[in-house]
mmCIF file of C-alpha atoms in Angstrom:
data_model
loop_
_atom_site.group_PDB
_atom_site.id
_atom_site.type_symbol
_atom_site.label_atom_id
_atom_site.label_comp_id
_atom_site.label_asym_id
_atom_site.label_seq_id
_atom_site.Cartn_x
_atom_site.Cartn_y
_atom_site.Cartn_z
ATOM 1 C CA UNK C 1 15.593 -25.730 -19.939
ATOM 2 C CA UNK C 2 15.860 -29.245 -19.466
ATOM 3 C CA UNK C 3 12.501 -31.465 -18.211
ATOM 4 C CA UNK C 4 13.886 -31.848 -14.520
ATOM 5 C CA UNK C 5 14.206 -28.177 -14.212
ATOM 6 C CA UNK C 6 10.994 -27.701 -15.332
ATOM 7 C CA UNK C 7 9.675 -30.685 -12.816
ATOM 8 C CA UNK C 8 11.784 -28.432 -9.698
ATOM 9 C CA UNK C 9 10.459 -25.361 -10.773
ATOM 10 C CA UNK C 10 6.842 -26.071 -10.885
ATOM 11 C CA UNK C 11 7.107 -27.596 -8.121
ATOM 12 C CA UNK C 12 8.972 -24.736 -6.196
ATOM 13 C CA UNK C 13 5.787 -22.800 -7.618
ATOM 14 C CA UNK C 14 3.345 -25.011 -6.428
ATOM 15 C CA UNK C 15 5.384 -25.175 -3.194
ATOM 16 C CA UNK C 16 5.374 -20.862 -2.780
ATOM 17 C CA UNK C 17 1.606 -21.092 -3.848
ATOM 18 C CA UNK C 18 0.653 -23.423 -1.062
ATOM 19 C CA UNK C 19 2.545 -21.720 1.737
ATOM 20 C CA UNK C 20 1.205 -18.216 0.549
ATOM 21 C CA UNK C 21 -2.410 -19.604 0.196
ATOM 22 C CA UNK C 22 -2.096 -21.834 3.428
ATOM 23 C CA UNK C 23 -2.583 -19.038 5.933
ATOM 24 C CA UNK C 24 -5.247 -17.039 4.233
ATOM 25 C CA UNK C 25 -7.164 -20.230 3.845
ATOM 26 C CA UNK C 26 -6.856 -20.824 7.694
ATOM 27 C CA UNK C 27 -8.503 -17.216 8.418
ATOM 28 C CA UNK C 28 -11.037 -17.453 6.015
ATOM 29 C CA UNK C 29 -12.350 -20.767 7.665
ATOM 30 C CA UNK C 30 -11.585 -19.679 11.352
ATOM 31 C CA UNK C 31 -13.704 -16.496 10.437
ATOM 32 C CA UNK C 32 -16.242 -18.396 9.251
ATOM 33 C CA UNK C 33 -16.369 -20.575 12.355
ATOM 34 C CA UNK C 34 -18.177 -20.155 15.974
ATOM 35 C CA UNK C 35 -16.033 -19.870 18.912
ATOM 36 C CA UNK C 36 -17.242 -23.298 20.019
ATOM 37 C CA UNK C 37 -16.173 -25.169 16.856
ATOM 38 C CA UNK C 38 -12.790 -23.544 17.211
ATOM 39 C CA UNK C 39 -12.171 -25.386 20.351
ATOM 40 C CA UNK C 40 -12.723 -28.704 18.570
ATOM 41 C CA UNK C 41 -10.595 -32.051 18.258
ATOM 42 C CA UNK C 42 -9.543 -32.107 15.437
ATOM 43 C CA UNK C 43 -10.034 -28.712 13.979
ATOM 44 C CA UNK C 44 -13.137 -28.298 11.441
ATOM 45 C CA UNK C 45 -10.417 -28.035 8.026
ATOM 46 C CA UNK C 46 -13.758 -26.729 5.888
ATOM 47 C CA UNK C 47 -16.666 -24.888 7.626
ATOM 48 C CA UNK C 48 -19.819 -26.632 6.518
ATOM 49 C CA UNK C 49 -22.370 -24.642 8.381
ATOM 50 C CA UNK C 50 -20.644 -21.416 8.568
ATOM 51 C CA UNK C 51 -21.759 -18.416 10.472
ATOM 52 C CA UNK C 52 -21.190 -14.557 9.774
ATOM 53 C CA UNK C 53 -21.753 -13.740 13.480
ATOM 54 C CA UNK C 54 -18.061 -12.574 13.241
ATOM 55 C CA UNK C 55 -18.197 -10.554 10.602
ATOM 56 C CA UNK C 56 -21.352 -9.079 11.623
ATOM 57 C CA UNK C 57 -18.991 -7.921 14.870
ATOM 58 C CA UNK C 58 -16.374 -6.770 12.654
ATOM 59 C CA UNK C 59 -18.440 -4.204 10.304
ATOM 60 C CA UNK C 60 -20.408 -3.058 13.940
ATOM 61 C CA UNK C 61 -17.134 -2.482 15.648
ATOM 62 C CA UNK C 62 -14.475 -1.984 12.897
ATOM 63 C CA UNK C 63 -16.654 -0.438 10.133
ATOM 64 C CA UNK C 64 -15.571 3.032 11.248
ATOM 65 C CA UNK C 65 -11.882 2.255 11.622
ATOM 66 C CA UNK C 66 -11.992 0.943 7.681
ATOM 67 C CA UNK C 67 -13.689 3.822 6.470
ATOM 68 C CA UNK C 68 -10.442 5.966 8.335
ATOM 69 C CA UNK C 69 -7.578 3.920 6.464
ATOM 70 C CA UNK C 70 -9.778 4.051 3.350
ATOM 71 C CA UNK C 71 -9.551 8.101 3.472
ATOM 72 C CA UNK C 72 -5.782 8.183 4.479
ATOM 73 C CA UNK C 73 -5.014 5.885 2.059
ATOM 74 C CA UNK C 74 -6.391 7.494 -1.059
ATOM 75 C CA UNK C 75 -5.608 11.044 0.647
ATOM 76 C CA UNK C 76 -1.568 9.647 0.673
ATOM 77 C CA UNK C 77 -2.033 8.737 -3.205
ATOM 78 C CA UNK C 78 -3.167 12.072 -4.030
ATOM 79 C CA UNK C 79 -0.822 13.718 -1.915
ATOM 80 C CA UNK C 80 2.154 11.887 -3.388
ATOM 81 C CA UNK C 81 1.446 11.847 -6.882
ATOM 82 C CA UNK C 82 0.824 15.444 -6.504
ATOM 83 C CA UNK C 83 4.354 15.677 -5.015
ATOM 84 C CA UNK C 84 6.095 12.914 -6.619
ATOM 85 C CA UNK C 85 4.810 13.588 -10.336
ATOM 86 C CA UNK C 86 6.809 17.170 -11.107
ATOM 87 C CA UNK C 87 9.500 16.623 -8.962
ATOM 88 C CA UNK C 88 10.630 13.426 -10.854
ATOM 89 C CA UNK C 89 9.524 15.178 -14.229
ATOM 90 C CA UNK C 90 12.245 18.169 -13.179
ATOM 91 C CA UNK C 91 14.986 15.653 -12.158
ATOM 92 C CA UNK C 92 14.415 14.064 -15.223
ATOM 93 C CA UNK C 93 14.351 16.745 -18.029
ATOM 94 C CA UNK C 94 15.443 19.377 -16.188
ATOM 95 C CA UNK C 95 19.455 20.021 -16.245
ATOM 96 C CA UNK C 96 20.256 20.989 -12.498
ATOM 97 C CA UNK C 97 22.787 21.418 -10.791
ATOM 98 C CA UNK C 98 23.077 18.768 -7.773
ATOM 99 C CA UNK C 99 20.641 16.779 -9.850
ATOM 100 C CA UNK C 100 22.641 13.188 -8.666
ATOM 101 C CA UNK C 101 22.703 14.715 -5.478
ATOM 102 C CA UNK C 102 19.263 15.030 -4.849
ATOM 103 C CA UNK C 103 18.521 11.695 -5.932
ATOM 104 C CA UNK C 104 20.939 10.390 -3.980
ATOM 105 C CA UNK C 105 19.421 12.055 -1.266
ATOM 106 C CA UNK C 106 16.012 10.737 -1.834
ATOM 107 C CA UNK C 107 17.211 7.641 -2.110
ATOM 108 C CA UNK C 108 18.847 7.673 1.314
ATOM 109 C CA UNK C 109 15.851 8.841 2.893
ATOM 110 C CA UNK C 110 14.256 5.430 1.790
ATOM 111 C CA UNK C 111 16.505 3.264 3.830
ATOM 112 C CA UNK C 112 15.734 5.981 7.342
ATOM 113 C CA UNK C 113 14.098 3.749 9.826
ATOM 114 C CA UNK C 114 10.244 4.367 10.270
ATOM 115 C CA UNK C 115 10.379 4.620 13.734
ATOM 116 C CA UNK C 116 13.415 7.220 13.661
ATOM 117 C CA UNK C 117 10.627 9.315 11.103
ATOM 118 C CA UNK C 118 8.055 8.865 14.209
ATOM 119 C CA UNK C 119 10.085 10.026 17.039
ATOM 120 C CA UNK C 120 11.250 12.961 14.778
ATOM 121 C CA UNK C 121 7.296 14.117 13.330
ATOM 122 C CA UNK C 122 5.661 13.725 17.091
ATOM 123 C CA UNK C 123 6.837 16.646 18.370
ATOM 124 C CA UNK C 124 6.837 18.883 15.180
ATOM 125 C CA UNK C 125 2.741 17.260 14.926
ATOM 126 C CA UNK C 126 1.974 17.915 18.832
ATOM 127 C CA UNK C 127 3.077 21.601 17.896
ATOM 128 C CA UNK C 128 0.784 22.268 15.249
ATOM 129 C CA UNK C 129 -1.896 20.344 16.030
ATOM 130 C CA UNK C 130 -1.880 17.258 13.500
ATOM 131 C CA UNK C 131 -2.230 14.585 15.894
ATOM 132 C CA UNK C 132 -5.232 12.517 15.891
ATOM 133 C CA UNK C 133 -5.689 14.322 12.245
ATOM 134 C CA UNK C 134 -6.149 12.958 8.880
ATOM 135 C CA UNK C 135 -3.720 15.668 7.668
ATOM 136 C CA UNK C 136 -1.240 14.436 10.034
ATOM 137 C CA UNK C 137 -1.656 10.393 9.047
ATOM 138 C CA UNK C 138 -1.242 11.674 5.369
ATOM 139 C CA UNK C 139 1.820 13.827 5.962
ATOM 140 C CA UNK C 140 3.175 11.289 7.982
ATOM 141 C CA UNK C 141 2.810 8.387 5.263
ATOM 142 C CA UNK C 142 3.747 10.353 3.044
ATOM 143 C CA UNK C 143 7.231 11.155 4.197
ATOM 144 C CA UNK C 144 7.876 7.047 2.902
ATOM 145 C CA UNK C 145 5.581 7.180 0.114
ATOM 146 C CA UNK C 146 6.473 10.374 -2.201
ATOM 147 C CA UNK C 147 10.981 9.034 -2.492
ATOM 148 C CA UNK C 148 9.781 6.228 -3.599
ATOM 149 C CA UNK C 149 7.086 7.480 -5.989
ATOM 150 C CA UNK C 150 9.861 9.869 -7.252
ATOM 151 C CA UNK C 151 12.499 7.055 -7.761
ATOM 152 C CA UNK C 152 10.032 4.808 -9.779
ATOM 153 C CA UNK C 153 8.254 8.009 -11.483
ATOM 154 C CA UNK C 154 12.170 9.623 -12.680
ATOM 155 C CA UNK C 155 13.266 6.297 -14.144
ATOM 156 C CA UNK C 156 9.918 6.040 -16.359
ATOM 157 C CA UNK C 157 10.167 9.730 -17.372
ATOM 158 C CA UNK C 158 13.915 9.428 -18.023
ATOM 159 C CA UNK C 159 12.874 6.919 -20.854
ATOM 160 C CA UNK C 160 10.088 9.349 -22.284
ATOM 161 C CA UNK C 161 11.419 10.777 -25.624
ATOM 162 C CA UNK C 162 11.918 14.087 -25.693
ATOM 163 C CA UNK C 163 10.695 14.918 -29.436
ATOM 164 C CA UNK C 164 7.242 14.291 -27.449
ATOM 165 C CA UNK C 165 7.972 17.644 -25.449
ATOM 166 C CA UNK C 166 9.594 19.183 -28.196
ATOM 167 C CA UNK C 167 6.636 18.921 -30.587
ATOM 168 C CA UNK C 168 4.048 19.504 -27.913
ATOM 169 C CA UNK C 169 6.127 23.131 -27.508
ATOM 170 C CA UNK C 170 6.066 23.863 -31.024
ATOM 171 C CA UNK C 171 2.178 23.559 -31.132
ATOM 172 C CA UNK C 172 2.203 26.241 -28.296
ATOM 173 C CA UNK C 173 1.610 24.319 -24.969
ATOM 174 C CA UNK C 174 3.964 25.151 -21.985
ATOM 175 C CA UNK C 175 6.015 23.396 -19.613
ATOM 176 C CA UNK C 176 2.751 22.167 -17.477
ATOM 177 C CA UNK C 177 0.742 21.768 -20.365
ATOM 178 C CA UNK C 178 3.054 19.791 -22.182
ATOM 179 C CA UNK C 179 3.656 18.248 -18.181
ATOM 180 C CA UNK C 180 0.151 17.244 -18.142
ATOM 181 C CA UNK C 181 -1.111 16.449 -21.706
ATOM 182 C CA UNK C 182 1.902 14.901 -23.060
ATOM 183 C CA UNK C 183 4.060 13.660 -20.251
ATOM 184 C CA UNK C 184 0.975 11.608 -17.674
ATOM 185 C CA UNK C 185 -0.546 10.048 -20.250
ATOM 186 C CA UNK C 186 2.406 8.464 -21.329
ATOM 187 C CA UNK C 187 3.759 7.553 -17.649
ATOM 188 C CA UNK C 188 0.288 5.764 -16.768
ATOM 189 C CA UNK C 189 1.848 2.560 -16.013
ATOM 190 C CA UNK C 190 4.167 4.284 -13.520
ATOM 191 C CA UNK C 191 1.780 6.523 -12.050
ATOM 192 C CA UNK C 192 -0.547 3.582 -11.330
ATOM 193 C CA UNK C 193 2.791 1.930 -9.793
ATOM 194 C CA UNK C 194 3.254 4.665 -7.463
ATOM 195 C CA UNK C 195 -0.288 5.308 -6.690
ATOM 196 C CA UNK C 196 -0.825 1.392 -5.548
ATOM 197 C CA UNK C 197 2.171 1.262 -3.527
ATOM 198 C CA UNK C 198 1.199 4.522 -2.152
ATOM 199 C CA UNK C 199 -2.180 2.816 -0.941
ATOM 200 C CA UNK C 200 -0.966 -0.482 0.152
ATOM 201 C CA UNK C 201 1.745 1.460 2.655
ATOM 202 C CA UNK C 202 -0.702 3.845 3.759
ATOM 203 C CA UNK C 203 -3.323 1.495 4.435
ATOM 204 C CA UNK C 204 -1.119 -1.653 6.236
ATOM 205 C CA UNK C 205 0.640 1.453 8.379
ATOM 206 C CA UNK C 206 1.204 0.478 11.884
ATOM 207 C CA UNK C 207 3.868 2.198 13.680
ATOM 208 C CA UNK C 208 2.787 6.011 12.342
ATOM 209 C CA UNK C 209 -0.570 5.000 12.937
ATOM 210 C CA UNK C 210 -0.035 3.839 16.523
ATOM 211 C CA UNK C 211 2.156 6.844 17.234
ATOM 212 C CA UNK C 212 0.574 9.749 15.825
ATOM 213 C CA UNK C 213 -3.775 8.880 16.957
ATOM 214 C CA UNK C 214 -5.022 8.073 20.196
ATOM 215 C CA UNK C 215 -8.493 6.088 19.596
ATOM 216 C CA UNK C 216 -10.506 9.383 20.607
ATOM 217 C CA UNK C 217 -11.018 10.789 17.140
ATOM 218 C CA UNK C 218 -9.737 8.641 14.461
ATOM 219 C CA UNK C 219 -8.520 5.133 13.975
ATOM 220 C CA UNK C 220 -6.782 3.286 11.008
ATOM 221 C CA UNK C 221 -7.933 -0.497 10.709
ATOM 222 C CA UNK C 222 -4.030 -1.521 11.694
ATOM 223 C CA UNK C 223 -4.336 -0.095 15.355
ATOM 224 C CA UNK C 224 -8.485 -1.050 15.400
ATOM 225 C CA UNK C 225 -7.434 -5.099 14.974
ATOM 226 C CA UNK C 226 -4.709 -4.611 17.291
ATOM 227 C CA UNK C 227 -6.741 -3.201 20.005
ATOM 228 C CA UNK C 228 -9.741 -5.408 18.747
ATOM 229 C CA UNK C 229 -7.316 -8.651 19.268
ATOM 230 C CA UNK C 230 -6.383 -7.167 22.855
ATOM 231 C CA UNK C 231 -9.874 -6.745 24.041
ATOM 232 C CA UNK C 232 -11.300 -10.000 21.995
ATOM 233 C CA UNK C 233 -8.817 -12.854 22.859
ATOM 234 C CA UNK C 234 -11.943 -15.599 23.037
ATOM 235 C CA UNK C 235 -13.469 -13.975 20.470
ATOM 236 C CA UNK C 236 -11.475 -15.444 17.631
ATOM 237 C CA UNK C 237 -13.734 -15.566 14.494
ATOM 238 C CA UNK C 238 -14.246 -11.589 14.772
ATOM 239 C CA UNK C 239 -10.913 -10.883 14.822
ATOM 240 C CA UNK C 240 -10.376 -12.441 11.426
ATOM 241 C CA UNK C 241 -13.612 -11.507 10.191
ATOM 242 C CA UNK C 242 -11.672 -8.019 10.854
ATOM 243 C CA UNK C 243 -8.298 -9.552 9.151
ATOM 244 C CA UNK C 244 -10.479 -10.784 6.159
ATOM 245 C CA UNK C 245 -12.250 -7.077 5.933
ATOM 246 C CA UNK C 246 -8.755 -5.640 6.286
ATOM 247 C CA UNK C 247 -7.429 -7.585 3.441
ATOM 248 C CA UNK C 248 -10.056 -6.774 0.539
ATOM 249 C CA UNK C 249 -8.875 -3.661 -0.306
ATOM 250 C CA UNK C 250 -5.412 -5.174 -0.781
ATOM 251 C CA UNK C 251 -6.083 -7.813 -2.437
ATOM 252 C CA UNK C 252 -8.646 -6.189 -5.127
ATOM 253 C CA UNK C 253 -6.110 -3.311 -5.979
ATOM 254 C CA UNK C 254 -3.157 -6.102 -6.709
ATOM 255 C CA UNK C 255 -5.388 -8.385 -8.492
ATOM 256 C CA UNK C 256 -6.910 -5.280 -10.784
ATOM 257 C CA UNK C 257 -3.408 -3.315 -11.211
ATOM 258 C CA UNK C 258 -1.175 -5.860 -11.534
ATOM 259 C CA UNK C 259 -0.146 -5.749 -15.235
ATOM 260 C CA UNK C 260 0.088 -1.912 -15.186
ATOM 261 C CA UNK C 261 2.573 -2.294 -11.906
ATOM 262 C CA UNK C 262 4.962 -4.793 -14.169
ATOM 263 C CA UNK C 263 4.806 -2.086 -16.675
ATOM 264 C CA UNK C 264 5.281 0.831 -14.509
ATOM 265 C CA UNK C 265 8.002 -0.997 -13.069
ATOM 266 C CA UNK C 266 10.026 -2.540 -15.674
ATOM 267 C CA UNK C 267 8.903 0.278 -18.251
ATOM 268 C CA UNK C 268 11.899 2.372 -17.617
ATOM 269 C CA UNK C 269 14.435 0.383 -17.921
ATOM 270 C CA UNK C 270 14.803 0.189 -21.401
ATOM 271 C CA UNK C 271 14.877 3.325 -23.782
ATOM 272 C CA UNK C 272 14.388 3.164 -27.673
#
């Protein structure tokens, strides 16, 4: 690589960095800020006597709504890796019939529109009873999260050898206990792939959110800011105080994960 396209790339990168960074900047400092010093001219660019009246607001009014996506998020990662996990294990060691099929089928369920899956789970929900549920947020994420935890977890196992099964058998352990002792550990990578991408669905989930809960029992943060926004239009450091809260979670999970989801993800693509 030549000098100049070193130059354009670092310079694309600084470039991507800036225009990534730019926005979450602007919300940290307008949280930071009092609805007075918002209206100033020019804007404050750095918040030198900050105050945390907003986020005060936010935890009293949105603490609640957190707590909700916090539960449907991890209760979506269990769900799906419960799901996901043997059904990509049998489509990848098992010899079935329809096996392409099915994963062709999966994969075409990926690419249904979200708001086709809504109109379709309302009515089955309003019948038994899983609206305004955490069940029914959790099934309802889940009908995005588990084909893709399935593609990514079949492609990983695919690549697992199988003289690793084979010699767990001999020494006596069955299908699930060769499953569970030999096969998971080895995925880890993948699982933690699946399991973050599970989260970060379930937890920025708008449209099943909005369609499927009400406000009178529970409330995922997505549809709390939205509503918070509506009712707070003045009240612009809270809402971003709310934003900011909303984004921790996210954030904290990529920054910790990250080189376990470029393993899960590239992990399976090359066998030995």
């Amino acid at each position: 690589m030549s000098t100049t396209q070193r130059v354009i790339n670092t310079l694309v990168g600084i470039v991507l960095v800036l225009v990534f960074l730019a926005p979450v900047y602007w919300m940290i400092n307008v949280s930071l800020q009092s609805s007075e010093a918002l209206l100033r001219t020019p804007p404050v660019w750095f918040p030198f006597d900050p105050t945390w009246s907003g986020y005060a607001e936010a935890l009293r009014t949105q603490g609640s709504h957190l707590l909700t996506s916090l539960v449907i998020a991890l209760g979506t990662v269990l769900f799906t890796l419960l799901v996901s996990a043997p059904a990509a294990y049998a489509l990848a060691r098992f010899r079935l019939r329809g096996t392409l099929a099915l994963v062709l089928v999966v994969l075409l369920v990926q690419m249904v529109p979200g708001i086709v899956m809504a109109n379709s789970l309302y009515p089955v929900f309003s019948q038994l009873g899983l609206l305004d549920s955490y069940a029914g947020m959790i099934l309802a994420d889940s009908t995005l999260t588990v084909p893709f935890a399935v593609l990514i977890l079949r492609t990983f196992m695919s690549g697992v050898p199988g003289e690793l099964i084979e010699a767990a058998r001999v020494d006596g352990c069955g299908q699930w206990r060769a499953f569970g002792s030999v096969v998971l550990p080895v995925c880890r990578n993948a699982l933690i792939t699946a399991g973050l991408f599970s989260f970060l669905f379930a937890w920025a989930d708008f449209l099943f959110a909005v369609s499927f809960t009400t406000g009178n029992t529970i409330q995922p943060i997505t549809v709390g800011i939205y509503r918070f926004v509506g009712n707070q239009t003045t009240n612009w450091n809270g809402v971003m105080a709310t934003a900011v809260l909303a984004s921790i979670p996210a954030a904290f999970l990529l920054l910790t994960a990250q080189r376990y989801v470029a393993a899960g993800i590239t992990g399976g693509g090359v066998k030995e």
